Amino acid sequence: MSAFIPFPHKRLENDPAGVKAAYLEGRKGGGVPVLLLMEPEMAPFGEEEEWDMLSLLAEDAMEESCALDLQEALEEKAEELDLYPECFSMEKDEGIRENDLYLGLDDTLELYLAEFPGEPWEVLAFLPSGLWGEPVPPEFLALVRKWQVKHGAVPAAIGFNTLQFYVEEPVTDPEELETLCHEMLLFCPELIEMHALSFGNLTEQVSKSHFWYFVWD
């Protein structure tokens, strides 16, 4: 597979412990390291000749995200979604463990550590993945910016249908935690069904975790 990656990057061996260590070491440098989990069918960055157009789309998306009313946009998104009531169950399974960095089990996965030159929240405008195949919608860019400011959350790993964030300190304040997890569901409605299984499990997991994990169907 040949994918155009427009930022400084290096190939990593598919070794979970080594990749996590490389990511955390990259964070010490003061830049914005991002792990790229490249599956065979995934070419999220397009061709080199497409980069100028993608950059313009990213700039437009960032500008629009800064201009919108985030609370209003989230309320509209909540009205659009048909989240079944069961997903808000506060029941918790025993032994909920913290999220770690997930790399996938496919031996064909290619892993790269790229150094993004901008602000962390801007990563998802410039590095579209299989999630949308284009810059993240402005309301979600605005939400990612909010998470960065409020919780210190930064995009850490981008995969074909997964996205992971990193926080220095897990979110433990009950009110902030509930708000955050509701926002996570607006960002990724499949999160309960495909990962946490209940809202209670999600809040418990996030409260323990340095990594936030999102997966789309």
CSV table of C-alpha atoms in Angstrom, one decimal:
chain,number,residue,atom,x,y,z
A,1,MET,CA,0.0,0.0,0.0
A,2,SER,CA,1.2,3.4,-0.8
A,3,ALA,CA,-0.5,6.3,1.0
A,4,PHE,CA,0.5,9.9,0.8
A,5,ILE,CA,1.2,11.2,4.3
A,6,PRO,CA,1.9,14.9,4.2
A,7,PHE,CA,3.7,15.3,7.5
A,8,PRO,CA,7.0,13.9,9.0
A,9,HIS,CA,6.4,10.3,9.9
A,10,LYS,CA,8.0,6.9,10.6
A,11,ARG,CA,6.9,3.4,10.2
A,12,LEU,CA,6.4,1.4,13.4
A,13,GLU,CA,6.5,-2.3,14.0
A,14,ASN,CA,3.1,-3.8,14.9
A,15,ASP,CA,4.0,-4.3,18.6
A,16,PRO,CA,1.4,-2.8,21.0
A,17,ALA,CA,3.8,-2.1,23.8
A,18,GLY,CA,6.4,-0.6,21.5
A,19,VAL,CA,3.8,1.6,19.6
A,20,LYS,CA,2.4,2.9,22.9
A,21,ALA,CA,5.9,3.7,24.1
A,22,ALA,CA,6.7,5.5,20.9
A,23,TYR,CA,3.5,7.6,21.1
A,24,LEU,CA,4.1,8.6,24.7
A,25,GLU,CA,7.7,9.4,23.9
A,26,GLY,CA,6.5,11.6,21.0
A,27,ARG,CA,4.3,13.6,23.3
A,28,LYS,CA,7.4,14.7,25.3
A,29,GLY,CA,8.7,16.5,22.2
A,30,GLY,CA,6.1,19.3,22.4
A,31,GLY,CA,4.5,18.5,19.1
A,32,VAL,CA,1.3,16.6,18.1
A,33,PRO,CA,2.1,12.9,17.5
A,34,VAL,CA,-0.6,11.0,15.8
A,35,LEU,CA,-0.7,7.2,15.2
A,36,LEU,CA,-2.0,6.2,11.8
A,37,LEU,CA,-3.5,2.7,11.8
A,38,MET,CA,-3.5,2.0,8.1
A,39,GLU,CA,-5.6,-1.0,7.0
A,40,PRO,CA,-5.2,-2.4,3.4
A,41,GLU,CA,-8.3,-0.7,2.1
A,42,MET,CA,-7.6,2.6,3.9
A,43,ALA,CA,-6.0,5.4,1.9
A,44,PRO,CA,-7.3,8.4,3.9
A,45,PHE,CA,-4.9,11.0,2.7
A,46,GLY,CA,-5.5,10.7,-1.0
A,47,GLU,CA,-2.9,11.4,-3.6
A,48,GLU,CA,-0.3,14.1,-3.4
A,49,GLU,CA,-2.0,16.1,-6.1
A,50,GLU,CA,-5.2,16.1,-4.0
A,51,TRP,CA,-3.5,17.7,-1.0
A,52,ASP,CA,-4.1,21.3,-1.9
A,53,MET,CA,-7.8,20.7,-2.3
A,54,LEU,CA,-8.0,18.8,1.0
A,55,SER,CA,-6.1,21.6,2.7
A,56,LEU,CA,-8.6,24.2,1.5
A,57,LEU,CA,-11.5,22.0,2.7
A,58,ALA,CA,-9.8,21.7,6.1
A,59,GLU,CA,-9.3,25.4,6.4
A,60,ASP,CA,-13.0,26.0,5.6
A,61,ALA,CA,-14.1,23.3,8.1
A,62,MET,CA,-12.0,24.9,10.9
A,63,GLU,CA,-13.2,28.4,10.1
A,64,GLU,CA,-16.9,27.2,10.2
A,65,SER,CA,-16.3,25.3,13.4
A,66,CYS,CA,-15.0,28.4,15.2
A,67,ALA,CA,-18.0,30.4,14.0
A,68,LEU,CA,-20.9,28.1,15.0
A,69,ASP,CA,-22.7,27.9,18.3
A,70,LEU,CA,-21.6,24.5,19.6
A,71,GLN,CA,-24.4,24.1,22.2
A,72,GLU,CA,-27.0,24.8,19.6
A,73,ALA,CA,-25.3,22.4,17.1
A,74,LEU,CA,-25.2,19.6,19.7
A,75,GLU,CA,-28.9,20.1,20.6
A,76,GLU,CA,-29.8,19.8,16.9
A,77,LYS,CA,-27.7,16.7,16.6
A,78,ALA,CA,-29.4,15.1,19.7
A,79,GLU,CA,-32.8,15.7,18.1
A,80,GLU,CA,-31.6,14.0,14.9
A,81,LEU,CA,-30.3,10.9,16.6
A,82,ASP,CA,-32.6,8.0,17.5
A,83,LEU,CA,-30.6,6.8,20.6
A,84,TYR,CA,-32.6,4.0,22.1
A,85,PRO,CA,-33.4,4.5,25.8
A,86,GLU,CA,-31.6,1.4,26.9
A,87,CYS,CA,-28.3,2.9,25.9
A,88,PHE,CA,-28.6,5.4,28.8
A,89,SER,CA,-28.8,2.6,31.4
A,90,MET,CA,-26.6,3.4,34.4
A,91,GLU,CA,-26.0,-0.3,35.1
A,92,LYS,CA,-22.3,-1.2,35.4
A,93,ASP,CA,-20.7,-4.5,34.8
A,94,GLU,CA,-18.2,-5.7,37.4
A,95,GLY,CA,-14.5,-5.2,36.7
A,96,ILE,CA,-14.7,-2.4,34.1
A,97,ARG,CA,-11.2,-1.8,33.0
A,98,GLU,CA,-9.6,1.3,31.6
A,99,ASN,CA,-9.3,1.8,27.9
A,100,ASP,CA,-5.8,1.3,26.5
A,101,LEU,CA,-4.3,2.1,23.1
A,102,TYR,CA,-6.0,-0.4,20.6
A,103,LEU,CA,-4.0,-1.2,17.5
A,104,GLY,CA,-6.1,-4.0,15.9
A,105,LEU,CA,-5.2,-7.7,15.4
A,106,ASP,CA,-4.7,-7.7,11.7
A,107,ASP,CA,-1.0,-8.5,10.8
A,108,THR,CA,-1.5,-6.5,7.6
A,109,LEU,CA,-2.0,-3.3,9.5
A,110,GLU,CA,0.6,-0.7,8.8
A,111,LEU,CA,1.4,1.7,11.6
A,112,TYR,CA,2.9,5.1,11.3
A,113,LEU,CA,3.7,7.8,13.8
A,114,ALA,CA,3.2,11.2,12.2
A,115,GLU,CA,4.1,14.6,13.6
A,116,PHE,CA,1.2,17.1,13.0
A,117,PRO,CA,2.4,20.7,12.9
A,118,GLY,CA,-0.8,22.5,14.0
A,119,GLU,CA,-3.1,22.5,17.1
A,120,PRO,CA,-4.2,19.0,18.2
A,121,TRP,CA,-7.9,19.7,17.5
A,122,GLU,CA,-7.1,20.6,13.9
A,123,VAL,CA,-5.8,17.1,13.2
A,124,LEU,CA,-9.2,15.7,12.3
A,125,ALA,CA,-9.7,18.5,9.7
A,126,PHE,CA,-6.4,17.6,7.9
A,127,LEU,CA,-6.3,13.9,8.4
A,128,PRO,CA,-9.7,12.5,7.4
A,129,SER,CA,-10.1,8.8,7.9
A,130,GLY,CA,-12.5,6.1,7.0
A,131,LEU,CA,-15.0,7.8,9.3
A,132,TRP,CA,-15.9,10.4,6.8
A,133,GLY,CA,-13.4,10.4,4.0
A,134,GLU,CA,-13.3,14.2,4.2
A,135,PRO,CA,-12.7,16.8,7.0
A,136,VAL,CA,-14.7,16.0,10.1
A,137,PRO,CA,-18.0,18.0,10.2
A,138,PRO,CA,-17.6,21.5,11.8
A,139,GLU,CA,-19.7,20.7,14.8
A,140,PHE,CA,-17.5,17.8,15.7
A,141,LEU,CA,-14.3,19.9,15.1
A,142,ALA,CA,-15.8,22.4,17.6
A,143,LEU,CA,-16.5,19.6,20.0
A,144,VAL,CA,-13.0,18.2,19.7
A,145,ARG,CA,-11.7,21.8,20.4
A,146,LYS,CA,-13.8,22.0,23.5
A,147,TRP,CA,-12.5,18.6,24.7
A,148,GLN,CA,-8.9,19.9,24.2
A,149,VAL,CA,-9.5,23.1,26.1
A,150,LYS,CA,-11.6,21.6,28.9
A,151,HIS,CA,-10.0,18.2,29.4
A,152,GLY,CA,-6.7,18.4,27.6
A,153,ALA,CA,-7.9,15.7,25.2
A,154,VAL,CA,-5.9,15.3,21.9
A,155,PRO,CA,-6.4,12.9,19.0
A,156,ALA,CA,-3.9,10.1,19.4
A,157,ALA,CA,-4.7,7.4,16.8
A,158,ILE,CA,-6.7,7.3,13.6
A,159,GLY,CA,-7.9,4.1,12.0
A,160,PHE,CA,-10.3,3.0,9.3
A,161,ASN,CA,-13.3,3.1,11.6
A,162,THR,CA,-11.7,3.9,14.9
A,163,LEU,CA,-10.5,7.1,16.6
A,164,GLN,CA,-8.7,7.4,19.9
A,165,PHE,CA,-7.9,10.4,22.1
A,166,TYR,CA,-5.4,10.8,24.9
A,167,VAL,CA,-5.8,12.7,28.2
A,168,GLU,CA,-3.1,13.3,30.8
A,169,GLU,CA,-5.6,12.9,33.6
A,170,PRO,CA,-8.9,10.9,33.4
A,171,VAL,CA,-12.1,12.9,33.8
A,172,THR,CA,-13.6,12.0,37.2
A,173,ASP,CA,-15.9,14.8,38.2
A,174,PRO,CA,-19.4,13.2,38.1
A,175,GLU,CA,-21.1,16.2,36.4
A,176,GLU,CA,-18.3,16.7,33.8
A,177,LEU,CA,-18.1,13.0,33.2
A,178,GLU,CA,-21.8,12.7,32.4
A,179,THR,CA,-21.7,15.7,30.1
A,180,LEU,CA,-18.6,14.3,28.4
A,181,CYS,CA,-20.1,10.9,27.8
A,182,HIS,CA,-23.3,12.4,26.4
A,183,GLU,CA,-21.2,14.4,24.0
A,184,MET,CA,-19.3,11.2,23.1
A,185,LEU,CA,-22.5,9.6,22.1
A,186,LEU,CA,-23.4,12.5,19.8
A,187,PHE,CA,-19.9,12.1,18.3
A,188,CYS,CA,-20.2,8.3,18.0
A,189,PRO,CA,-23.8,6.9,18.4
A,190,GLU,CA,-22.5,3.3,18.0
A,191,LEU,CA,-20.2,3.7,21.0
A,192,ILE,CA,-22.6,1.9,23.4
A,193,GLU,CA,-23.6,-1.0,21.2
A,194,MET,CA,-20.2,-1.7,19.8
A,195,HIS,CA,-18.0,-1.0,22.8
A,196,ALA,CA,-19.3,0.1,26.2
A,197,LEU,CA,-22.7,-1.8,26.3
A,198,SER,CA,-24.3,0.7,28.7
A,199,PHE,CA,-24.0,4.4,29.6
A,200,GLY,CA,-22.9,3.4,33.1
A,201,ASN,CA,-20.1,1.2,31.7
A,202,LEU,CA,-19.0,4.1,29.5
A,203,THR,CA,-18.8,6.6,32.4
A,204,GLU,CA,-16.9,4.1,34.5
A,205,GLN,CA,-14.5,3.3,31.8
A,206,VAL,CA,-13.8,7.0,30.8
A,207,SER,CA,-13.3,7.9,34.5
A,208,LYS,CA,-10.4,5.4,34.6
A,209,SER,CA,-8.8,6.0,31.2
A,210,HIS,CA,-6.1,8.0,29.6
A,211,PHE,CA,-7.3,6.9,26.2
A,212,TRP,CA,-10.9,7.4,24.8
A,213,TYR,CA,-11.9,4.9,22.2
A,214,PHE,CA,-14.5,5.5,19.4
A,215,VAL,CA,-15.6,2.9,16.8
A,216,TRP,CA,-18.0,3.3,14.0
A,217,ASP,CA,-20.0,0.5,12.2
